[in-house]
Coordinates of C-alpha atoms in Angstrom, one line a residue:
X1472 CA 27.7 14.8 34.3
X1473 CA 28.4 18.5 35.1
X1474 CA 29.3 21.2 32.6
X1475 CA 29.9 20.4 29.0
X1476 CA 32.4 18.0 27.6
X1477 CA 35.1 19.0 25.1
X1478 CA 33.1 17.7 22.2
X1479 CA 29.9 19.5 23.4
X1480 CA 31.9 22.7 23.9
X1481 CA 33.2 22.5 20.4
X1482 CA 29.6 22.4 19.0
X1483 CA 28.6 25.3 21.3
X1484 CA 31.4 27.6 20.1
X1485 CA 31.3 26.7 16.4
X1486 CA 30.8 29.5 13.9
X1487 CA 27.2 30.3 12.9
X1488 CA 27.3 28.2 9.8
X1489 CA 25.7 25.0 8.6
X1490 CA 26.7 22.2 11.0
X1491 CA 26.2 18.4 11.2
X1492 CA 26.6 16.9 14.6
X1493 CA 26.9 13.1 14.5
X1494 CA 26.0 11.9 18.0
X1495 CA 26.0 8.4 19.4
X1496 CA 23.1 7.2 21.6
X1497 CA 23.2 8.7 25.1
X1498 CA 25.7 11.3 24.2
X1499 CA 23.8 14.4 25.5
X1500 CA 22.2 15.6 22.3
X1501 CA 19.5 17.4 24.2
X1502 CA 21.9 19.2 26.5
X1503 CA 24.1 20.2 23.6
X1504 CA 21.2 21.4 21.4
X1505 CA 19.8 23.6 24.2
X1506 CA 23.2 25.2 24.9
X1507 CA 23.8 25.7 21.2
X1508 CA 20.4 27.3 20.9
X1509 CA 21.1 29.9 23.6
X1510 CA 24.6 30.6 22.2
X1511 CA 23.2 31.1 18.6
X1512 CA 20.5 33.4 20.0
X1513 CA 23.1 35.4 21.9
X1514 CA 25.4 35.8 18.9
X1515 CA 22.6 36.5 16.3
X1516 CA 23.2 40.0 14.9
X1517 CA 19.9 40.4 12.9
X1518 CA 17.6 42.3 15.3
X1519 CA 14.4 40.7 14.1
X1520 CA 15.8 37.3 13.2
X1521 CA 14.5 34.2 15.1
X1522 CA 16.2 30.9 16.0
X1523 CA 14.2 27.7 15.7
X1524 CA 15.0 24.4 17.5
X1525 CA 12.9 21.6 16.0
X1526 CA 12.4 17.9 16.8
X1527 CA 10.0 15.1 16.0
X1528 CA 7.9 14.5 19.1
X1529 CA 5.9 16.6 21.6
X1530 CA 7.8 14.8 24.4
X1531 CA 11.2 16.0 23.0
X1532 CA 9.8 19.5 22.5
X1533 CA 8.5 19.7 26.1
X1534 CA 12.0 18.6 27.3
X1535 CA 13.7 21.2 25.2
X1536 CA 11.4 24.0 26.4
X1537 CA 11.9 23.1 30.1
X1538 CA 15.7 22.7 29.7
X1539 CA 16.0 25.9 27.8
X1540 CA 13.9 27.8 30.4
X1541 CA 16.0 26.4 33.2
X1542 CA 19.3 27.3 31.4
X1543 CA 18.1 30.9 30.8
X1544 CA 17.0 31.1 34.5
X1545 CA 20.4 29.8 35.6
X1546 CA 22.1 32.5 33.5
X1547 CA 19.6 35.2 34.7
X1548 CA 18.5 36.1 31.2
X1549 CA 15.0 36.2 29.6
X1550 CA 13.9 33.0 28.0
X1551 CA 11.4 34.9 25.9
X1552 CA 11.7 36.4 22.4
X1553 CA 13.3 35.3 19.1
X1554 CA 13.3 31.6 19.9
X1555 CA 10.8 29.0 18.7
X1556 CA 10.9 25.3 19.9
X1557 CA 8.5 23.0 18.2
X1558 CA 8.1 19.8 16.2
X1559 CA 9.2 20.2 12.6
X1560 CA 5.7 19.4 11.3
X1561 CA 4.0 21.9 13.6
X1562 CA 6.6 24.5 12.7
X1563 CA 6.1 24.3 9.0
X1564 CA 2.3 24.0 9.4
X1565 CA 2.1 27.2 11.5
X1566 CA 4.6 29.2 9.4
X1567 CA 4.0 27.9 5.8
X1568 CA 1.1 25.6 5.4
X1569 CA -1.8 27.5 7.1
X1570 CA -0.9 31.1 6.3
X1571 CA 0.5 30.6 2.7
X1572 CA -0.2 27.3 1.1
X1573 CA -3.8 28.1 0.1
X1574 CA -2.4 30.1 -2.8
X1575 CA -0.7 27.1 -4.5
X1576 CA -3.6 24.9 -3.4
X1577 CA -5.9 27.4 -5.3
X1578 CA -8.2 27.3 -2.3
X1579 CA -10.6 30.1 -1.3
X1580 CA -9.7 29.8 2.4
X1581 CA -6.8 29.0 4.7
X1582 CA -5.8 25.3 4.6
X1583 CA -7.4 23.0 7.1
X1584 CA -6.5 19.6 8.4
X1585 CA -8.8 16.6 7.8
X1586 CA -8.7 13.6 10.1
X1587 CA -9.9 11.1 7.5
X1588 CA -13.3 10.4 9.1
X1589 CA -15.1 13.4 7.6
X1590 CA -18.2 12.3 5.5
X1591 CA -17.3 14.5 2.6
X1592 CA -14.1 12.6 2.0
X1593 CA -16.1 9.7 0.7
X1594 CA -16.0 11.5 -2.7
X1595 CA -12.2 11.8 -2.6
X1596 CA -11.1 8.4 -3.8
X1597 CA -9.1 6.6 -6.5
X1598 CA -10.4 3.4 -8.2
X1599 CA -9.8 0.1 -6.4
X1600 CA -6.2 -1.2 -7.1
X1601 CA -7.5 -4.7 -7.7
X1602 CA -10.8 -6.5 -8.3
X1603 CA -12.7 -6.8 -5.0
X1604 CA -10.5 -4.2 -3.2
X1605 CA -12.1 -1.0 -1.8
X1606 CA -11.4 2.4 -3.5
X1607 CA -8.3 4.2 -2.3
X1608 CA -9.1 7.1 0.0
X1609 CA -7.1 10.3 -0.2
X1610 CA -6.5 9.9 3.6
X1611 CA -4.4 6.8 2.8
X1612 CA -2.1 8.5 0.2
X1613 CA 1.5 9.0 1.3
X1614 CA 4.0 11.2 -0.6
X1615 CA 7.8 11.3 -0.8
X1616 CA 10.3 13.0 -3.0
X1617 CA 12.5 10.9 -5.3
X1618 CA 14.9 12.6 -7.7
X1619 CA 13.1 16.0 -7.2
X1620 CA 9.8 14.5 -8.2
X1621 CA 6.8 13.7 -5.9
X1622 CA 5.9 10.1 -5.7
X1623 CA 2.5 9.0 -4.3
X1624 CA 2.1 5.6 -2.7
X1625 CA 0.2 3.4 -0.3
X1626 CA 1.9 1.9 2.8
X1627 CA 0.9 -1.6 3.7
X1628 CA 2.8 -2.3 7.0
X1629 CA 6.0 -1.0 5.5
X1630 CA 5.4 -2.3 2.0
X1631 CA 4.9 0.5 -0.5
X1632 CA 2.6 0.4 -3.5
X1633 CA 3.3 3.2 -5.9
X1634 CA 0.2 5.0 -7.3
X1635 CA -0.3 6.4 -10.8
X1636 CA 1.3 9.9 -10.3
X1637 CA -1.2 11.7 -12.6
X1638 CA -4.3 10.2 -10.9
X1639 CA -3.0 10.6 -7.4
X1640 CA -1.8 14.2 -7.9
X1641 CA -5.2 15.2 -9.4
X1642 CA -7.0 13.8 -6.4
X1643 CA -4.7 15.5 -3.9
X1644 CA -5.1 18.8 -5.8
X1645 CA -8.9 18.4 -5.9
X1646 CA -8.9 18.1 -2.1
X1647 CA -6.5 21.1 -2.0
X1648 CA -8.9 23.3 -3.9
X1649 CA -11.3 23.1 -1.0
X1650 CA -8.5 23.8 1.4
X1651 CA -8.1 20.3 2.8
X1652 CA -5.0 18.4 3.6
X1653 CA -4.0 15.3 5.7
X1654 CA -1.0 15.1 8.0
X1655 CA 0.9 13.4 5.2
X1656 CA -0.2 15.8 2.4
X1657 CA 0.6 18.9 4.5
X1658 CA 4.3 18.3 3.8
X1659 CA 3.5 18.1 0.1
X1660 CA 1.8 21.5 0.1
X1661 CA 4.6 23.0 2.1
X1662 CA 7.1 21.8 -0.4
X1663 CA 5.0 23.2 -3.3
X1664 CA 4.6 26.6 -1.6
X1665 CA 8.3 27.0 -1.0
X1666 CA 9.4 25.7 -4.4
X1667 CA 6.9 27.8 -6.3
X1668 CA 7.1 31.1 -4.4
X1669 CA 10.6 32.6 -4.3
X1670 CA 9.4 35.6 -2.2
X1671 CA 8.0 33.3 0.5
X1672 CA 11.4 31.5 0.7
X1673 CA 13.2 34.8 1.1
X1674 CA 10.9 36.2 3.7
X1675 CA 11.0 33.0 5.7
X1676 CA 14.8 32.7 5.6
X1677 CA 15.0 36.3 6.7
X1678 CA 12.7 35.7 9.6
X1679 CA 14.6 32.4 10.6
X1680 CA 18.2 32.9 9.8
X1681 CA 19.2 29.9 12.1
X1682 CA 17.3 26.6 12.3
X1683 CA 18.5 23.7 14.5
X1684 CA 17.0 20.2 14.0
X1685 CA 17.4 17.5 16.6
X1686 CA 17.0 13.8 15.8
X1687 CA 17.9 14.8 12.3
X1688 CA 18.2 11.2 11.1
X1689 CA 14.4 11.2 11.1
X1690 CA 14.2 13.9 8.5
X1691 CA 12.1 12.5 5.6
X1692 CA 12.4 13.3 1.9
X1693 CA 9.6 15.9 2.0
X1694 CA 11.1 17.6 5.0
X1695 CA 14.5 17.5 3.3
X1696 CA 13.0 19.4 0.4
X1697 CA 11.6 22.1 2.8
X1698 CA 15.0 22.5 4.6
X1699 CA 17.0 22.6 1.3
X1700 CA 14.7 25.3 0.0
X1701 CA 15.2 27.4 3.1
X1702 CA 18.9 26.8 3.1
X1703 CA 19.2 27.9 -0.5
X1704 CA 17.3 31.1 0.5
X1705 CA 19.7 31.9 3.3
X1706 CA 18.7 30.0 6.5
X1707 CA 21.6 28.3 8.2
X1708 CA 20.7 24.7 9.1
X1709 CA 22.3 22.8 11.9
X1710 CA 21.5 19.0 12.1
X1711 CA 22.0 17.0 15.2
X1712 CA 21.4 13.2 15.3
X1713 CA 22.6 9.6 15.1
X1714 CA 22.5 8.1 11.6
X1715 CA 22.5 4.7 13.2
X1716 CA 19.0 5.4 14.6
X1717 CA 17.4 6.2 11.2
X1718 CA 14.4 3.8 11.3
X1719 CA 11.9 5.5 8.9
X1720 CA 13.2 4.3 5.6
X1721 CA 9.7 4.4 4.0
X1722 CA 9.7 8.2 4.4
X1723 CA 13.3 8.6 3.1
X1724 CA 14.7 9.0 6.6
X1725 CA 17.6 6.7 6.6
X1726 CA 20.3 9.0 8.1
X1727 CA 21.9 9.8 4.7
X1728 CA 20.7 13.5 4.7
X1729 CA 22.4 14.0 8.1
X1730 CA 25.6 12.3 7.0
X1731 CA 25.8 14.4 3.9
X1732 CA 25.0 17.7 5.4
X1733 CA 28.6 18.7 6.2
X1734 CA 32.0 17.6 4.9
X1735 CA 33.4 18.1 8.4
X1736 CA 30.8 17.0 10.9
X1737 CA 31.3 17.4 14.6
X1738 CA 31.1 14.3 16.8
X1739 CA 29.6 13.5 20.2
X1740 CA 31.1 10.1 20.9
X1741 CA 30.8 9.5 24.6
X1742 CA 27.8 7.7 26.0
X1743 CA 26.6 9.2 29.3
X1744 CA 23.5 7.0 29.6
X1745 CA 24.5 3.4 29.8
X1746 CA 26.9 1.3 31.8
X1747 CA 30.0 0.1 29.9
X1748 CA 28.5 -3.4 29.2
X1749 CA 25.6 -2.0 27.3
X1750 CA 27.7 0.7 25.6
X1751 CA 30.0 -2.1 24.4
X1752 CA 27.1 -3.9 22.7
X1753 CA 26.1 -0.7 21.0
X1754 CA 29.6 0.0 19.7
X1755 CA 30.0 -3.6 18.5
X1756 CA 26.8 -3.5 16.5
X1757 CA 27.4 0.0 15.0
X1758 CA 31.1 -0.4 14.4
X1759 CA 31.6 3.1 15.9
X1760 CA 34.2 3.5 18.6
X1761 CA 33.5 5.9 21.5
X1762 CA 33.8 6.4 25.2
X1763 CA 31.6 5.8 28.2
X1764 CA 31.2 8.1 31.2
X1765 CA 29.7 5.7 33.7
X1766 CA 31.4 3.1 35.9
X1767 CA 30.7 -0.6 35.5
X1768 CA 28.2 -2.3 37.8
X1769 CA 28.2 -5.9 39.0
X1770 CA 25.6 -8.5 38.0
X1771 CA 22.6 -8.6 37.7
X1772 CA 23.3 -5.3 35.9
X1773 CA 24.7 -5.7 32.3
X1774 CA 23.7 -7.0 28.9
X1775 CA 22.4 -10.5 28.4
X1776 CA 20.8 -12.8 25.8
X1777 CA 18.1 -14.9 27.4
X1778 CA 16.0 -17.8 26.2
X1779 CA 12.2 -17.3 25.7
X1780 CA 9.4 -19.4 24.5
X1781 CA 7.5 -17.5 21.8
X1782 CA 4.3 -19.2 22.9
X1783 CA 4.8 -18.3 26.6
X1784 CA 6.4 -14.8 26.5
X1785 CA 4.6 -13.9 29.8
X1786 CA 7.1 -16.2 31.6
X1787 CA 10.3 -14.3 30.4
X1788 CA 8.5 -11.0 31.1
X1789 CA 7.8 -12.1 34.6
X1790 CA 11.4 -13.2 35.0
X1791 CA 12.6 -9.9 33.7
X1792 CA 10.3 -8.0 36.1
X1793 CA 11.7 -9.9 39.0
X1794 CA 15.2 -9.1 37.9
X1795 CA 14.3 -5.4 37.6
X1796 CA 12.9 -5.3 41.1
X1797 CA 15.7 -7.4 42.6
X1798 CA 18.2 -5.0 41.1
X1799 CA 16.5 -2.0 42.7
X1800 CA 15.6 -0.5 39.3
X1801 CA 12.3 1.2 38.7
X1802 CA 9.7 -0.9 36.9
X1803 CA 7.9 2.3 35.9
X1804 CA 11.1 3.4 34.0
X1805 CA 11.6 0.0 32.4
X1806 CA 10.0 -1.6 29.3
X1807 CA 9.5 -4.7 27.2
X1808 CA 10.1 -3.8 23.6
X1809 CA 9.2 -5.6 20.4
X1810 CA 9.0 -4.9 16.7
X1811 CA 5.3 -5.4 15.9
X1812 CA 2.5 -3.2 17.4
X1813 CA 0.2 -6.3 17.2
X1814 CA 2.5 -8.2 19.5
X1815 CA 2.9 -5.2 21.9
X1816 CA -0.9 -4.9 22.1
X1817 CA -1.3 -8.6 22.7
X1818 CA 1.3 -8.6 25.5
X1819 CA -0.4 -5.6 27.1
X1820 CA -3.7 -7.5 27.0
X1821 CA -5.3 -5.3 24.3
X1822 CA -8.0 -6.5 22.0
X1823 CA -9.2 -5.6 18.6
X1824 CA -11.6 -2.7 18.4
X1825 CA -15.2 -3.8 18.9
X1826 CA -18.5 -2.5 17.6
X1827 CA -19.4 -0.7 14.4
X1828 CA -19.7 2.9 13.2
X1829 CA -19.9 5.5 16.0
X1830 CA -20.0 2.7 18.6
X1831 CA -16.7 1.4 17.4
X1832 CA -15.2 4.9 17.7
X1833 CA -16.6 5.3 21.2
X1834 CA -15.3 1.8 22.2
X1835 CA -11.8 2.8 20.9
X1836 CA -12.1 6.0 22.9
X1837 CA -12.9 4.1 26.1
X1838 CA -9.9 1.8 25.5
X1839 CA -7.6 4.7 24.9
X1840 CA -8.6 6.5 28.1
X1841 CA -8.9 3.5 30.4
X1842 CA -6.2 1.2 29.0
X1843 CA -3.5 3.6 27.8
X1844 CA -4.4 6.7 29.8
X1845 CA -4.6 8.7 26.6
X1846 CA -7.5 11.1 27.3
X1847 CA -6.5 13.3 24.3
X1848 CA -7.0 10.4 21.9
X1849 CA -10.3 9.5 23.6
X1850 CA -11.4 13.1 23.0
X1851 CA -10.4 13.0 19.3
X1852 CA -12.2 9.7 18.8
X1853 CA -15.4 10.9 20.5
X1854 CA -15.3 14.1 18.4
X1855 CA -15.0 11.9 15.2
X1856 CA -18.0 9.9 16.3
X1857 CA -20.0 13.1 16.7
X1858 CA -19.0 14.5 13.3
X1859 CA -19.3 11.2 11.4
X1860 CA -22.5 9.9 12.7
X1861 CA -24.2 11.4 15.8
X1862 CA -24.7 15.0 14.8
X1863 CA -27.1 16.0 12.0
X1864 CA -25.4 17.8 9.2
X1865 CA -22.2 18.4 11.2
X1866 CA -19.9 21.1 10.0
X1867 CA -17.1 19.8 7.7
X1868 CA -13.9 19.2 9.7
X1869 CA -15.7 19.5 13.0
X1870 CA -13.5 17.0 14.8
X1871 CA -10.3 18.8 13.8
X1872 CA -11.8 22.2 14.6
X1873 CA -12.7 21.0 18.1
X1874 CA -9.0 20.2 18.6
X1875 CA -8.0 23.8 17.6
X1876 CA -9.7 26.2 20.0
X1877 CA -7.4 29.1 19.1
X1878 CA -8.8 29.2 15.5
X1879 CA -12.3 28.1 16.3
X1880 CA -13.3 30.1 19.4
X1881 CA -17.0 29.7 18.6
X1882 CA -16.7 25.9 19.2
X1883 CA -15.2 26.2 22.7
X1884 CA -18.4 25.5 24.5
X1885 CA -18.8 22.3 22.5
X1886 CA -15.2 21.4 23.1
X1887 CA -15.6 21.7 26.8
X1888 CA -18.6 19.4 26.8
X1889 CA -16.8 16.8 24.7
X1890 CA -13.7 16.9 26.9
X1891 CA -15.9 16.4 30.0
X1892 CA -17.6 13.5 28.3
X1893 CA -14.3 11.9 27.2
X1894 CA -12.6 12.3 30.7
X1895 CA -15.3 10.9 33.0
X1896 CA -16.3 7.2 33.1
X1897 CA -18.9 8.2 35.7
X1898 CA -20.8 11.0 34.0
X1899 CA -19.5 10.5 30.5
X1900 CA -18.0 7.8 28.3
X1901 CA -18.6 4.5 30.1
X1902 CA -15.6 2.5 31.4
X1903 CA -14.0 0.0 29.1
X1904 CA -14.2 -2.7 31.8
X1905 CA -18.1 -2.9 31.4
X1906 CA -19.5 -5.8 29.4
X1907 CA -19.8 -4.4 25.9
X1908 CA -23.1 -5.8 24.7
X1909 CA -25.1 -5.1 27.9
X1910 CA -24.0 -2.6 30.5
X1911 CA -21.6 -0.6 28.4
X1912 CA -23.9 0.0 25.3
X1913 CA -27.0 0.8 27.5
X1914 CA -25.0 3.4 29.5
X1915 CA -23.4 4.8 26.3
X1916 CA -26.9 5.5 24.8
X1917 CA -27.9 7.4 28.0
X1918 CA -24.8 9.6 28.2
X1919 CA -24.6 10.3 24.4
X1920 CA -28.2 11.5 24.4
X1921 CA -27.4 13.8 27.3
X1922 CA -24.3 15.0 25.6
X1923 CA -26.2 15.8 22.3
X1924 CA -28.8 17.7 24.2
X1925 CA -26.1 19.8 25.9
X1926 CA -24.4 20.4 22.6
X1927 CA -27.6 21.6 21.0
X1928 CA -28.2 24.0 23.9
X1929 CA -24.8 25.7 23.5
X1930 CA -24.4 25.6 19.7
X1931 CA -27.6 24.7 17.9
X1932 CA -26.1 21.6 16.5
X1933 CA -28.8 18.9 16.5
X1934 CA -28.7 15.2 17.1
X1935 CA -28.8 12.9 14.0
X1936 CA -32.1 11.0 13.5
X1937 CA -32.4 7.3 14.4
X1938 CA -29.9 7.4 17.3
X1939 CA -30.9 3.9 18.4
X1940 CA -29.7 2.5 15.1
X1941 CA -26.5 4.6 15.2
X1942 CA -25.8 3.3 18.7
X1943 CA -26.7 -0.4 18.0
X1944 CA -25.0 -3.3 19.8
X1945 CA -23.8 -4.8 16.5
X1946 CA -20.4 -6.5 16.7
X1947 CA -20.2 -6.0 20.5
X1948 CA -19.0 -9.1 22.4
X1949 CA -20.4 -10.5 25.6
X1950 CA -17.2 -9.4 27.2
X1951 CA -15.5 -6.1 28.4
X1952 CA -15.0 -3.5 25.8
X1953 CA -11.3 -3.9 26.4
X1954 CA -9.1 -6.2 28.6
X1955 CA -6.2 -3.8 28.3
X1956 CA -5.1 -3.1 31.9
X1957 CA -4.6 0.4 33.1
X1958 CA -1.0 1.5 32.7
X1959 CA -0.7 2.0 36.5
X1960 CA -1.8 -1.6 37.1
X1961 CA 0.6 -3.2 34.7
X1962 CA 3.8 -4.8 36.0
X1963 CA 5.8 -3.4 33.1
X1964 CA 5.2 -1.2 30.1
X1965 CA 5.1 -3.0 26.8
X1966 CA 5.8 -1.0 23.6
X1967 CA 7.3 -1.1 20.2
X1968 CA 10.8 0.0 19.5
X1969 CA 9.5 3.0 17.6
X1970 CA 7.4 4.0 20.6
X1971 CA 10.4 4.1 22.9
X1972 CA 12.7 5.9 20.5
X1973 CA 14.5 8.9 22.1
X1974 CA 13.9 7.6 25.7
X1975 CA 16.2 6.7 28.5
X1976 CA 15.0 3.7 30.5
X1977 CA 16.4 1.8 33.5
X1978 CA 16.0 -1.6 32.0
X1979 CA 14.8 -3.1 28.6
X1980 CA 13.8 -6.6 27.5
X1981 CA 13.9 -6.6 23.7
X1982 CA 12.0 -9.6 22.3
X1983 CA 13.2 -10.8 18.9
X1984 CA 12.4 -13.3 16.2
X1985 CA 15.1 -15.1 14.2
X1986 CA 14.9 -12.5 11.4
X1987 CA 15.2 -9.6 13.9
X1988 CA 18.2 -11.3 15.6
X1989 CA 19.9 -11.8 12.2
X1990 CA 19.4 -8.1 11.4
X1991 CA 20.6 -7.0 14.8
X1992 CA 23.8 -9.0 14.6
X1993 CA 24.5 -7.8 11.0
X1994 CA 24.8 -4.3 12.3
X1995 CA 23.3 -0.9 11.3
X1996 CA 23.5 -1.2 7.5
X1997 CA 19.8 -2.0 7.2
X1998 CA 16.7 -0.4 8.7
X1999 CA 16.0 -3.7 10.6
X2000 CA 19.5 -3.6 12.0
X2001 CA 19.1 0.0 13.1
X2002 CA 15.8 -0.8 14.8
X2003 CA 17.6 -3.4 16.9
X2004 CA 20.3 -0.8 17.7
X2005 CA 17.7 1.6 18.9
X2006 CA 16.3 -1.0 21.2
X2007 CA 19.6 -2.0 22.8
X2008 CA 20.7 1.6 23.4
X2009 CA 17.6 2.6 25.4
X2010 CA 18.6 1.1 28.9
X2011 CA 20.9 2.6 31.4
X2012 CA 21.6 -0.4 33.6
X2013 CA 20.0 -3.7 32.4
X2014 CA 19.5 -5.1 28.9
X2015 CA 18.0 -8.4 28.1
X2016 CA 17.5 -9.7 24.5
X2017 CA 14.9 -12.4 24.5
X2018 CA 15.9 -15.0 21.9
X2019 CA 13.6 -18.0 20.9
X2020 CA 14.9 -20.9 23.0
X2021 CA 15.1 -23.3 20.0
X2022 CA 17.7 -21.1 18.2
X2023 CA 19.6 -19.6 21.2
X2024 CA 22.3 -22.4 21.3
X2025 CA 23.1 -21.8 17.6
X2026 CA 23.5 -18.1 18.2
X2027 CA 25.2 -18.1 21.6
X2028 CA 28.7 -17.5 20.2
X2029 CA 27.7 -14.6 18.0
X2030 CA 25.7 -13.0 20.8
X2031 CA 28.6 -13.3 23.2
X2032 CA 31.0 -11.8 20.6
X2033 CA 29.0 -8.6 20.6
X2034 CA 28.7 -8.5 24.4
X2035 CA 25.3 -10.2 25.0
X2036 CA 26.3 -12.7 27.6
X2037 CA 24.5 -15.7 29.2
X2038 CA 22.7 -14.8 32.4
X2039 CA 25.2 -15.4 35.3
X2040 CA 24.4 -18.0 37.9
X2041 CA 23.1 -16.6 41.1
X2042 CA 26.0 -15.5 43.3
X2043 CA 28.5 -15.3 40.5
X2044 CA 30.0 -11.8 40.4
X2045 CA 30.3 -10.3 36.9
X2046 CA 31.4 -6.8 36.3
X2047 CA 29.3 -4.9 33.7

């Protein structure tokens, strides 16, 4: 695709007023948002006003920043000044929570994030909800806004348990009085600050007269409260997203806020990502008509429903891998998607965390680094082990402070040591392929002792007593720490639908149960249906939906009706 389509051009040239842009999957939302951002900045008359483009993942933010810089370079204009591109949570944290929320929190200092592992949080609990259950930690409390009231609840794998509002609010506010907040409660305090301080709303709206939000179907109830407050104060809000991809109902993000933002929404209705066969499936499931920009491709490309044995999923995955490679598609840009993270982990070869206490955190760090390639998570877990158990009288919030060198410059020497430890399986955290209860734990004790000595030398922080007990082999198996294969060694990526949201992939195998299949075929009226819609709209060229073989014959007609065909016989040309 070159240039902008007519629909995209209409968004670009629209007046500087509140807009809603309803965009189907693959319709060029990123491209449209970046061009609109540059145009709004160009037309903005307020000399000190800024424009913000916000999204929900660091991956999306990095893409926006690169594309915006490239667009500015192509136009020979400066990309700097008066533009902020960030995640919505990072944006409100930097501009509202940290500099201002301490006043409504009644805290003596700027607000600070707690990870949940800090020892002092043991005193921030609610009574057990039932006999024999553990106390409820403040780190597990979620919050949403219902009817202009805050509702506190627990989330048990998507099932919400509402808490006594008075008790939960008192606990949250007690943590607030020392300046602490969790990721979830940070939104609560942003809402409180904006609602209670009119002057803050006015100053913020003056500084950010234009705010654009991508993936706006993911805006939760607390974030809606923040945006509504800013809109009332004068900020112009533009929302871009696909209501049919609203898959966070538990947070109030079901696409309704996006749909109701404007009486006359703009539309992006042409799919530039997928071949017509896949686009037709998406349109049949959503009930939304639209166009497709790509030409059809012959089999084996297309959209298919295939049989799979739930007890032998590796067989259909291998069959899919062969189809991807035979088609000339890139396995590294293809994925097997499923609903449950437990199933995704199992298919990847992951195992449950092993060990206890600090050892458990270190084992999880080794798995994150060696199995997933996530060194940043390995660093965070190692830092939590240091704060929680391995350092004597560690500063409150140390793990979080180590992740924020800009605000805690005095800890930079410690941060460098922990990063080096987390990165290197040779000189630092032992590799997850070592046998846990022998080689790995022996090596862990050696390198942790060395790390603690280095930390004391640069910071004065001392090792906790009884390190041998803190680094015991308890609950370690006579097996590798993790059997999760390195990402580079896996035939295909395995992930949840939520984990692949927002991506474009060459090929997707979506594995479903009967319940998931029923929801998929019923359309996008429920969250389960929308999750299925997200899965089938990720691939560009090849879509397989893996259906349990016992029920496939019963569902074959319904699957064919929405465009999910039987796999063609070898040599049979089928246009997709």
